[in-house]
XYZ file of C-alpha atoms in Angstrom:
579
model
C -31.079 1.069 11.574
C -29.256 0.662 14.779
C -26.000 -0.439 15.497
C -25.612 -2.085 18.236
C -22.167 -2.390 20.337
C -20.084 -3.677 22.972
C -17.289 -2.523 24.398
C -15.231 -5.725 25.691
C -11.858 -5.176 28.240
C -9.069 -7.427 28.512
C -9.072 -7.107 32.167
C -11.059 -6.162 35.495
C -8.413 -2.964 35.934
C -9.376 -1.361 32.966
C -12.996 -1.906 33.344
C -13.049 -0.106 36.589
C -10.431 2.845 35.152
C -12.785 3.505 32.287
C -16.184 3.026 34.856
C -14.892 6.114 35.850
C -15.288 7.445 32.869
C -19.219 6.191 32.205
C -17.533 4.062 29.461
C -20.067 0.737 30.826
C -18.125 -2.626 29.603
C -17.800 -6.128 30.141
C -15.071 -8.570 30.424
C -14.555 -11.486 28.838
C -15.325 -14.087 32.016
C -18.585 -11.817 32.455
C -19.578 -12.823 29.080
C -20.125 -16.294 29.961
C -22.165 -18.521 28.492
C -21.167 -15.974 25.216
C -17.866 -16.592 24.206
C -15.797 -14.114 22.566
C -13.802 -15.475 19.258
C -10.757 -14.315 17.287
C -11.124 -13.955 13.761
C -8.714 -16.454 12.991
C -10.766 -19.261 14.884
C -14.233 -18.871 13.154
C -11.822 -18.596 10.245
C -10.660 -21.991 10.745
C -14.578 -22.974 11.387
C -15.974 -21.484 8.161
C -13.178 -23.952 6.314
C -14.653 -26.861 6.500
C -18.359 -25.159 5.301
C -18.518 -27.099 1.941
C -15.850 -29.617 2.934
C -16.802 -32.875 0.668
C -13.605 -34.886 -0.090
C -16.009 -37.093 -2.329
C -16.979 -34.420 -4.214
C -13.414 -32.743 -4.474
C -14.749 -29.823 -2.441
C -12.085 -28.565 -0.109
C -14.576 -25.756 1.585
C -14.040 -22.381 2.081
C -10.610 -20.498 1.748
C -8.847 -19.483 4.673
C -9.737 -15.725 3.679
C -10.445 -13.035 6.422
C -14.214 -12.364 7.611
C -15.320 -9.620 7.138
C -17.273 -6.648 9.353
C -20.501 -7.220 7.838
C -19.390 -11.535 8.948
C -17.769 -9.961 11.998
C -21.218 -8.101 13.246
C -23.319 -11.380 13.379
C -23.420 -13.365 16.161
C -23.019 -17.648 15.708
C -24.707 -20.537 17.501
C -22.554 -22.985 17.053
C -22.847 -26.616 18.494
C -25.441 -25.068 20.837
C -22.800 -22.427 21.670
C -23.307 -18.462 21.031
C -20.218 -16.569 19.739
C -19.811 -13.019 18.341
C -16.391 -12.565 16.794
C -14.609 -9.576 16.974
C -13.204 -7.137 13.871
C -9.613 -8.363 12.427
C -8.776 -4.790 13.572
C -7.901 -6.081 17.527
C -6.658 -8.948 16.589
C -3.150 -9.631 18.229
C -1.493 -11.651 15.966
C -2.321 -10.157 12.770
C -0.479 -7.576 10.367
C 1.208 -5.065 12.496
C -0.674 -2.051 11.502
C -3.704 -1.951 13.879
C -1.314 -1.819 17.094
C -1.109 1.934 15.663
C -3.860 3.774 17.839
C -4.908 6.544 15.721
C -5.069 4.431 12.156
C -7.250 1.863 14.528
C -9.891 4.314 15.782
C -9.884 6.151 12.223
C -10.587 2.244 10.802
C -13.336 1.904 13.934
C -15.141 4.605 13.052
C -14.876 3.749 8.873
C -16.236 -0.018 9.990
C -19.544 1.388 11.897
C -20.493 3.203 8.720
C -19.725 -0.014 6.258
C -21.702 -2.026 8.278
C -24.927 0.513 8.622
C -24.428 1.263 5.044
C -24.347 -2.431 3.959
C -26.349 -4.590 6.284
C -28.864 -5.994 4.579
C -29.840 -8.948 7.456
C -33.173 -9.033 9.753
C -31.794 -8.927 12.950
C -29.413 -5.488 13.597
C -25.510 -5.998 13.800
C -23.795 -6.067 16.726
C -20.424 -4.572 16.608
C -17.498 -5.397 19.852
C -14.483 -3.160 20.441
C -11.900 -4.998 21.714
C -10.128 -2.684 24.611
C -6.668 -3.733 25.802
C -4.556 -2.012 28.611
C -2.103 -0.596 25.998
C -4.619 1.297 24.128
C -4.707 3.470 26.758
C -1.310 4.261 27.934
C 0.250 6.513 25.690
C -1.176 10.232 24.134
C -3.580 9.033 21.652
C -5.469 7.259 24.863
C -7.380 10.698 24.725
C -8.693 10.010 21.116
C -9.722 6.067 22.065
C -11.752 7.995 25.197
C -13.670 10.858 22.946
C -14.567 7.640 20.357
C -15.879 5.743 23.297
C -17.902 9.193 24.212
C -19.376 9.544 21.012
C -20.329 5.451 20.712
C -22.261 6.214 23.899
C -24.331 9.574 22.883
C -26.088 7.320 20.714
C -25.495 8.416 17.764
C -22.314 9.465 16.238
C -21.775 10.750 12.845
C -25.379 10.743 11.991
C -25.376 6.711 12.689
C -27.998 5.632 15.850
C -25.630 3.111 18.128
C -27.311 1.305 20.839
C -24.757 0.389 23.712
C -25.308 -2.381 26.341
C -24.506 -5.446 28.133
C -24.000 -8.423 25.422
C -26.713 -10.498 26.645
C -29.247 -8.088 26.640
C -28.691 -7.680 22.866
C -29.090 -10.808 21.177
C -32.206 -10.976 21.461
C -32.326 -8.280 18.662
C -29.216 -9.430 16.740
C -28.945 -11.520 14.017
C -27.919 -14.957 14.637
C -26.569 -17.235 12.268
C -26.388 -21.614 12.729
C -23.191 -22.467 11.725
C -24.071 -26.304 13.270
C -22.352 -28.645 10.523
C -20.333 -31.482 11.287
C -16.278 -31.052 12.132
C -14.494 -33.763 12.576
C -12.027 -34.453 15.627
C -14.039 -31.787 16.925
C -12.782 -29.092 19.824
C -13.386 -25.879 21.783
C -10.539 -22.938 20.434
C -10.121 -21.367 24.490
C -9.348 -17.435 24.111
C -6.768 -15.260 24.554
C -7.125 -11.816 25.211
C -3.953 -11.067 27.270
C -0.429 -11.796 27.749
C 1.864 -9.653 30.010
C 5.245 -9.569 28.704
C 8.510 -7.846 29.859
C 9.631 -5.211 28.434
C 13.152 -4.952 26.970
C 15.583 -1.840 26.994
C 16.708 -0.470 24.413
C 19.653 0.568 24.750
C 21.874 2.671 21.571
C 24.151 0.666 20.488
C 26.570 0.622 17.807
C 25.733 -2.613 15.838
C 26.220 -3.485 12.310
C 24.882 -7.140 11.523
C 27.671 -7.067 8.639
C 30.375 -7.484 10.534
C 28.913 -11.059 11.658
C 27.923 -12.226 8.478
C 31.758 -14.137 8.465
C 31.494 -15.002 11.889
C 31.128 -18.950 13.155
C 27.478 -19.603 14.161
C 28.750 -20.071 17.779
C 29.749 -16.754 17.909
C 26.621 -15.937 16.982
C 25.282 -16.988 19.700
C 26.968 -15.592 22.376
C 26.793 -12.077 20.501
C 22.761 -12.385 20.349
C 22.501 -13.135 24.633
C 24.361 -9.478 25.291
C 22.443 -7.422 22.382
C 19.780 -5.121 24.294
C 18.594 -3.103 21.443
C 15.349 -5.158 19.985
C 15.717 -4.133 16.303
C 19.404 -5.271 16.849
C 18.485 -8.637 18.583
C 15.470 -9.027 15.450
C 18.712 -8.446 12.835
C 20.876 -11.251 14.559
C 17.924 -14.080 14.844
C 17.400 -13.368 10.947
C 21.284 -14.022 10.482
C 20.742 -17.368 12.509
C 17.234 -18.671 9.940
C 19.206 -17.368 6.761
C 22.120 -20.036 8.095
C 20.041 -23.009 10.391
C 16.520 -21.888 9.023
C 13.576 -20.496 11.321
C 12.519 -24.036 13.484
C 16.536 -23.659 15.027
C 16.470 -24.264 18.339
C 18.592 -21.446 20.582
C 17.690 -21.914 24.766
C 14.891 -23.979 24.033
C 13.238 -22.057 21.879
C 13.039 -22.018 18.329
C 13.879 -18.996 16.233
C 10.363 -17.856 14.924
C 9.578 -17.943 18.517
C 12.120 -15.522 19.510
C 11.103 -12.510 16.520
C 7.648 -13.314 17.725
C 8.453 -12.475 21.206
C 10.773 -9.282 19.604
C 7.867 -7.959 17.659
C 5.779 -8.802 20.655
C 8.222 -6.499 22.895
C 8.414 -3.614 19.462
C 4.683 -3.353 19.998
C 4.687 -2.215 23.592
C 7.470 -0.185 23.314
C 5.791 0.793 19.368
C 9.497 -0.036 18.072
C 8.291 0.410 13.950
C 11.820 -0.208 12.445
C 10.902 -3.214 14.281
C 8.319 -4.588 13.913
C 8.542 -4.627 10.445
C 12.075 -6.190 10.015
C 10.542 -8.991 12.162
C 7.021 -9.278 9.988
C 9.042 -9.689 6.364
C 11.569 -11.749 7.689
C 8.580 -14.310 8.691
C 7.229 -12.728 5.625
C 3.696 -11.591 7.164
C 0.668 -10.449 5.496
C -1.544 -8.711 6.348
C -5.627 -9.610 5.647
C -7.357 -7.634 2.810
C -4.897 -6.857 0.171
C -5.850 -9.354 -2.460
C -9.317 -7.918 -2.099
C -7.596 -4.044 -2.061
C -5.849 -5.247 -5.515
C -9.329 -5.791 -6.472
C -10.518 -2.425 -5.706
C -8.000 -0.964 -6.754
C -8.963 -2.959 -10.620
C -12.696 -2.051 -10.861
C -11.908 1.513 -10.716
C -9.696 1.326 -13.739
C -6.312 1.000 -12.917
C -3.542 -1.017 -12.546
C -1.184 -1.949 -9.832
C 2.580 -2.545 -9.994
C 4.263 -3.913 -7.524
C 8.711 -4.050 -6.893
C 11.396 -1.767 -5.524
C 11.262 1.622 -7.520
C 14.686 0.947 -9.955
C 14.127 -2.651 -10.223
C 11.884 -5.407 -11.621
C 7.747 -4.954 -11.440
C 5.650 -6.742 -11.988
C 2.113 -5.561 -13.009
C -1.514 -6.684 -11.774
C -4.214 -6.606 -14.851
C -6.629 -8.751 -13.595
C -7.522 -9.690 -9.726
C -5.308 -12.186 -7.694
C -4.403 -14.742 -5.192
C -3.611 -13.415 -2.027
C -0.542 -16.390 -2.377
C 0.160 -15.274 -5.462
C 0.327 -11.241 -4.541
C 2.087 -12.347 -1.161
C 4.843 -14.305 -3.191
C 5.149 -12.291 -6.125
C 5.394 -8.681 -3.451
C 8.322 -10.699 -1.497
C 10.114 -12.774 -4.383
C 10.835 -8.600 -5.740
C 10.925 -6.824 -3.035
C 13.151 -8.049 -0.034
C 16.168 -8.801 -2.049
C 16.500 -5.100 -2.404
C 15.177 -4.040 1.106
C 14.038 -5.829 3.568
C 11.476 -3.189 4.736
C 10.116 -2.890 1.086
C 7.848 -6.203 1.587
C 5.863 -5.609 4.124
C 5.431 -1.421 3.324
C 4.017 -2.753 0.222
C 1.449 -3.851 2.038
C 0.705 -1.153 4.090
C 0.705 0.926 0.853
C -1.611 -1.198 -0.683
C -4.486 -0.827 1.691
C -3.972 2.529 1.710
C -4.391 3.101 -1.918
C -7.668 0.513 -1.422
C -9.289 3.479 1.065
C -8.038 5.967 -0.669
C -9.570 5.347 -4.186
C -12.756 5.047 -2.535
C -12.779 8.008 -0.130
C -10.710 9.987 -2.314
C -10.741 9.131 -5.931
C -9.868 12.481 -7.522
C -6.553 12.311 -6.541
C -6.073 9.145 -9.238
C -6.819 11.560 -11.701
C -4.062 10.639 -14.512
C -2.677 7.741 -13.037
C -3.962 4.704 -15.214
C -1.025 2.992 -13.150
C -0.430 2.447 -9.629
C 3.243 1.749 -9.275
C 3.542 0.934 -5.541
C 6.945 0.983 -5.610
C 7.586 4.613 -7.135
C 4.797 6.152 -5.435
C 7.110 4.630 -2.249
C 9.932 6.438 -3.563
C 7.726 9.831 -3.781
C 7.027 9.341 -0.240
C 11.057 8.977 0.779
C 11.371 11.929 -1.752
C 8.429 13.524 0.173
C 9.613 12.851 3.862
C 13.244 14.285 3.600
C 12.226 17.313 2.230
C 8.372 18.279 3.702
C 8.128 16.969 6.561
C 11.586 17.838 7.229
C 12.480 13.976 9.088
C 16.121 12.795 9.528
C 14.175 9.191 10.760
C 13.783 6.171 7.088
C 9.790 5.629 6.389
C 10.185 2.398 7.892
C 10.125 4.545 10.785
C 7.108 5.820 10.913
C 3.822 4.531 12.544
C 1.282 3.391 9.901
C -1.370 6.108 10.651
C 1.629 8.623 10.098
C 2.344 6.374 6.892
C -0.907 6.933 5.343
C -1.084 10.306 6.062
C 2.228 10.888 4.465
C 0.314 9.248 1.162
C -2.232 11.350 1.051
C -0.223 14.492 1.196
C 1.985 13.098 -1.803
C -1.126 12.004 -3.988
C -2.842 15.773 -2.845
C 0.062 17.186 -4.077
C 0.461 19.359 -7.751
C 3.299 21.240 -9.424
C 2.376 24.519 -8.086
C 3.237 22.916 -4.821
C 6.806 22.543 -5.400
C 7.774 26.216 -6.250
C 10.747 26.026 -3.012
C 12.530 22.619 -5.210
C 15.066 22.805 -7.419
C 13.518 21.575 -10.906
C 15.704 18.096 -10.395
C 13.764 17.630 -7.681
C 10.411 18.788 -9.156
C 10.982 15.780 -11.615
C 11.613 13.380 -9.804
C 8.550 13.982 -7.160
C 6.396 14.417 -10.416
C 7.485 11.483 -12.543
C 7.467 9.094 -9.383
C 3.631 9.595 -9.258
C 2.885 8.077 -12.716
C 0.625 11.358 -13.416
C -0.218 12.237 -17.262
C -1.486 15.211 -17.508
C -4.949 15.791 -19.425
C -5.508 14.327 -23.473
C -1.756 13.043 -23.450
C -2.641 9.709 -24.641
C -4.684 11.540 -27.587
C -1.350 13.218 -28.325
C 0.790 10.421 -28.334
C -1.829 8.565 -30.912
C -1.087 11.533 -33.452
C 2.040 11.254 -33.112
C 2.023 8.178 -34.021
C -0.509 8.520 -36.856
C 2.376 11.043 -38.150
C 5.263 8.880 -37.606
C 4.664 5.925 -40.133
C 7.925 4.097 -38.984
C 6.896 3.915 -35.885
C 8.463 5.398 -32.764
C 10.640 4.494 -29.792
C 11.037 5.089 -25.591
C 12.871 3.351 -22.963
C 13.843 1.206 -26.011
C 11.084 -0.549 -26.878
C 9.553 -0.205 -30.338
C 6.197 0.797 -30.611
C 4.688 0.438 -34.789
C 2.198 3.013 -36.375
C 1.018 -0.574 -37.711
C -1.301 -2.693 -36.990
C -1.072 -0.538 -33.910
C -3.497 1.956 -35.631
C -5.862 -0.282 -37.139
C -6.356 -2.947 -34.174
C -7.267 -0.370 -31.472
C -8.425 3.497 -31.445
C -7.285 6.865 -30.112
C -9.615 6.128 -26.727
C -8.839 2.175 -26.789
C -7.577 1.471 -22.658
C -4.902 -0.850 -24.855
C -3.219 1.759 -27.027
C -3.193 3.616 -23.078
C -1.532 0.431 -21.641
C 0.912 -0.069 -24.630
C 2.364 3.568 -23.480
C 2.300 2.527 -20.271
C 4.564 -0.758 -20.484
C 7.105 1.685 -22.730
C 7.034 4.535 -19.554
C 7.348 1.132 -17.209
C 10.943 0.246 -18.504
C 12.334 3.860 -17.603
C 14.503 3.975 -14.915
C 14.585 7.026 -13.141
C 11.495 9.673 -12.734
C 13.238 12.597 -14.195
C 14.026 11.279 -17.350
C 10.213 9.426 -17.549
C 9.244 13.755 -17.165
C 10.788 14.601 -19.923
C 9.908 12.010 -22.378
C 6.664 13.508 -21.590
C 8.131 17.027 -21.879
C 9.110 15.816 -25.536
C 5.743 14.219 -26.619
C 3.761 16.820 -25.559
C 5.491 18.949 -28.122
C 6.333 17.239 -30.845
C 3.057 17.029 -30.512
C 2.384 20.826 -30.533
C 4.777 21.112 -33.185
C 2.734 18.186 -35.344
C -0.874 19.939 -34.335
C 0.686 23.680 -35.493
C 1.750 22.522 -38.767
C -0.612 19.453 -40.668
C 1.933 19.319 -43.490
C 4.439 18.092 -41.794
C 5.057 14.353 -40.036
C 8.769 11.830 -39.512
C 9.171 10.161 -42.417
C 11.177 7.054 -40.815
C 11.413 5.574 -37.524
C 11.730 7.781 -34.537
C 13.425 7.027 -31.074
C 12.442 9.124 -28.285
C 15.793 8.196 -26.473
C 18.254 10.199 -29.451
C 15.817 13.455 -29.383
C 16.603 13.667 -26.101
C 19.803 12.779 -26.050
C 20.637 15.214 -29.032
C 18.985 18.128 -26.905
C 20.918 17.523 -23.764
C 24.069 17.484 -26.267
C 22.547 20.857 -27.817
C 21.958 22.639 -24.632
C 25.710 21.096 -23.348
C 27.354 23.073 -26.290
C 25.217 26.219 -26.179
C 26.062 26.196 -22.233
C 29.203 25.920 -23.129
C 30.002 22.486 -21.038
C 31.717 19.783 -21.379
C 30.352 16.642 -23.200
C 29.232 13.528 -20.216
C 27.316 11.554 -19.561
C 25.640 13.112 -16.412
C 22.408 14.802 -17.862
C 21.579 16.679 -14.095
C 21.770 20.219 -14.803
C 20.147 19.380 -17.570
C 17.415 17.568 -15.251
C 17.314 20.732 -13.164
C 16.711 23.866 -16.049
C 13.058 24.598 -15.960
C 10.731 23.783 -19.296
C 10.108 27.161 -20.677
C 12.278 30.166 -21.530
C 14.757 30.569 -23.943
C 17.642 28.480 -22.090
C 14.754 25.952 -21.023
C 14.298 21.995 -21.641
C 10.806 22.627 -24.155
C 13.359 25.080 -25.911
C 16.446 22.731 -26.955
C 13.717 19.624 -27.408
C 11.551 21.485 -30.301
C 14.994 22.811 -32.149
C 15.946 18.281 -31.728
C 12.599 17.801 -32.958
C 12.018 20.375 -35.765
C 15.612 19.885 -37.224
C 14.289 16.155 -37.660
C 10.344 17.398 -39.067
C 12.734 19.023 -41.947
C 14.551 16.412 -42.922
C 11.297 14.269 -43.606
C 9.474 15.407 -46.963
C 6.402 17.495 -46.745
C 3.169 16.172 -47.120
C 1.508 17.450 -50.174
C -1.885 18.526 -49.905
C -4.520 20.976 -49.515
C -4.595 22.845 -46.485
C -5.548 26.056 -46.631
C -8.519 27.574 -43.925
C -11.713 26.507 -44.805
C -14.623 29.114 -43.908
C -18.139 26.262 -44.007
């Protein structure tokens, strides 16, 4: 099957420029009478589909139009309409203003449309080209992609480039001639000229203005040139007066949107993320991305590292998901809600294309993964910039890099750094839950982790060793741990205890075992043997290797053996039998 493709430029000037490279394009005016719609216009129209007040039917929810939906042509009240993909929507989430990410997604979308298309006609893929796509060093990548499409075969997919009116006869056309009250034509706006502001570095701290009267904020705002500082000042004013408060004839929301547009032109990702968070912007396909991870057998939690988290174990509505992310993240870090959204989208793509990266991860803790990314950014990437300064494509690369790291790649780090990093990934070694099951079977009184008690009964009678609910019980206990390095030590302790019990079937714990207490006993033993004063800071212990005479496993083993030997030995025939 062939994927039809049409290139639309926002201006005649860009069309002439691309013509010098032999790339055939059309402007919106040259397409008439065919109309080009944005995804939001089509979503608005489809909200009327199936609407029936008498039956209580509200119509189609305002959900995003996917790549299959935008590959169709539509007949709407006698007009032919083509909708460009969400990735080209200017008013959408800022992620696709990163050209590298946009190009990568377009390539993937062409393959997706080809493989998933089941309609009678051909899919028609619209690529909307803006002048800003050719303004920086990434323009070579865009030209290379367009040239690859022009050759007629891309990654084994046949592609036909042409003028839209010549492609219509072979296209799939869907009719949407249902009744719409108060029908009106929505006109497209593909380009806008905005003057870019200077971005002078200046000493600016928004905290100094929080106690100032409002009129001073208004005066100060007009003297600020740096875009991020402007956004911070507007956000402070909106906290007091609301986003609809007017400042010199424009609402604060409109001014924030204008700052975001300037930041887009100047590639200031921190400012774009800041404004997106203040305005509670949402990326499309966020809830389906959670569903993608759920159907792969993973559970997803959102929330800032070290703070409250919310676990999703079943599909969730877009509104509930967005409210949860903003309510849990924004009070702790203004950038976290939008970084969360970017990471969720990237995780959804990675789990589909590289599922092995998620081996050993039952619960994907987004906030903890972001923490691992921050650690990696500071250490391996040698970058002083904060994570919210990265372009979305580099953020995705960083996430992929973090998930690909294993312990052997961390030789240049201290054991504290290794434990912090690996703990933040929330990975468990192979056979981990089986070992915890065995420990529980030899602990009649049950055990405690992070002040959470797991009784032996009815746990063992209600579940099996391979029961997903048992693994989730353990993960729930682990979610109470606030520090990733402590999580790794608890995992180490459980492996030590499982090894001892596995080699000595006559031993068992007689009473309830507090794993937290065992770790602290091992720490105190470490301090005693190292000749260190008693202290609460466990950093020296975390910074010790697990193996060797002075390793953490040695101290954990001594403490575990002491508690086991204080319990009565189980009588029975444990002689070696040869069958």
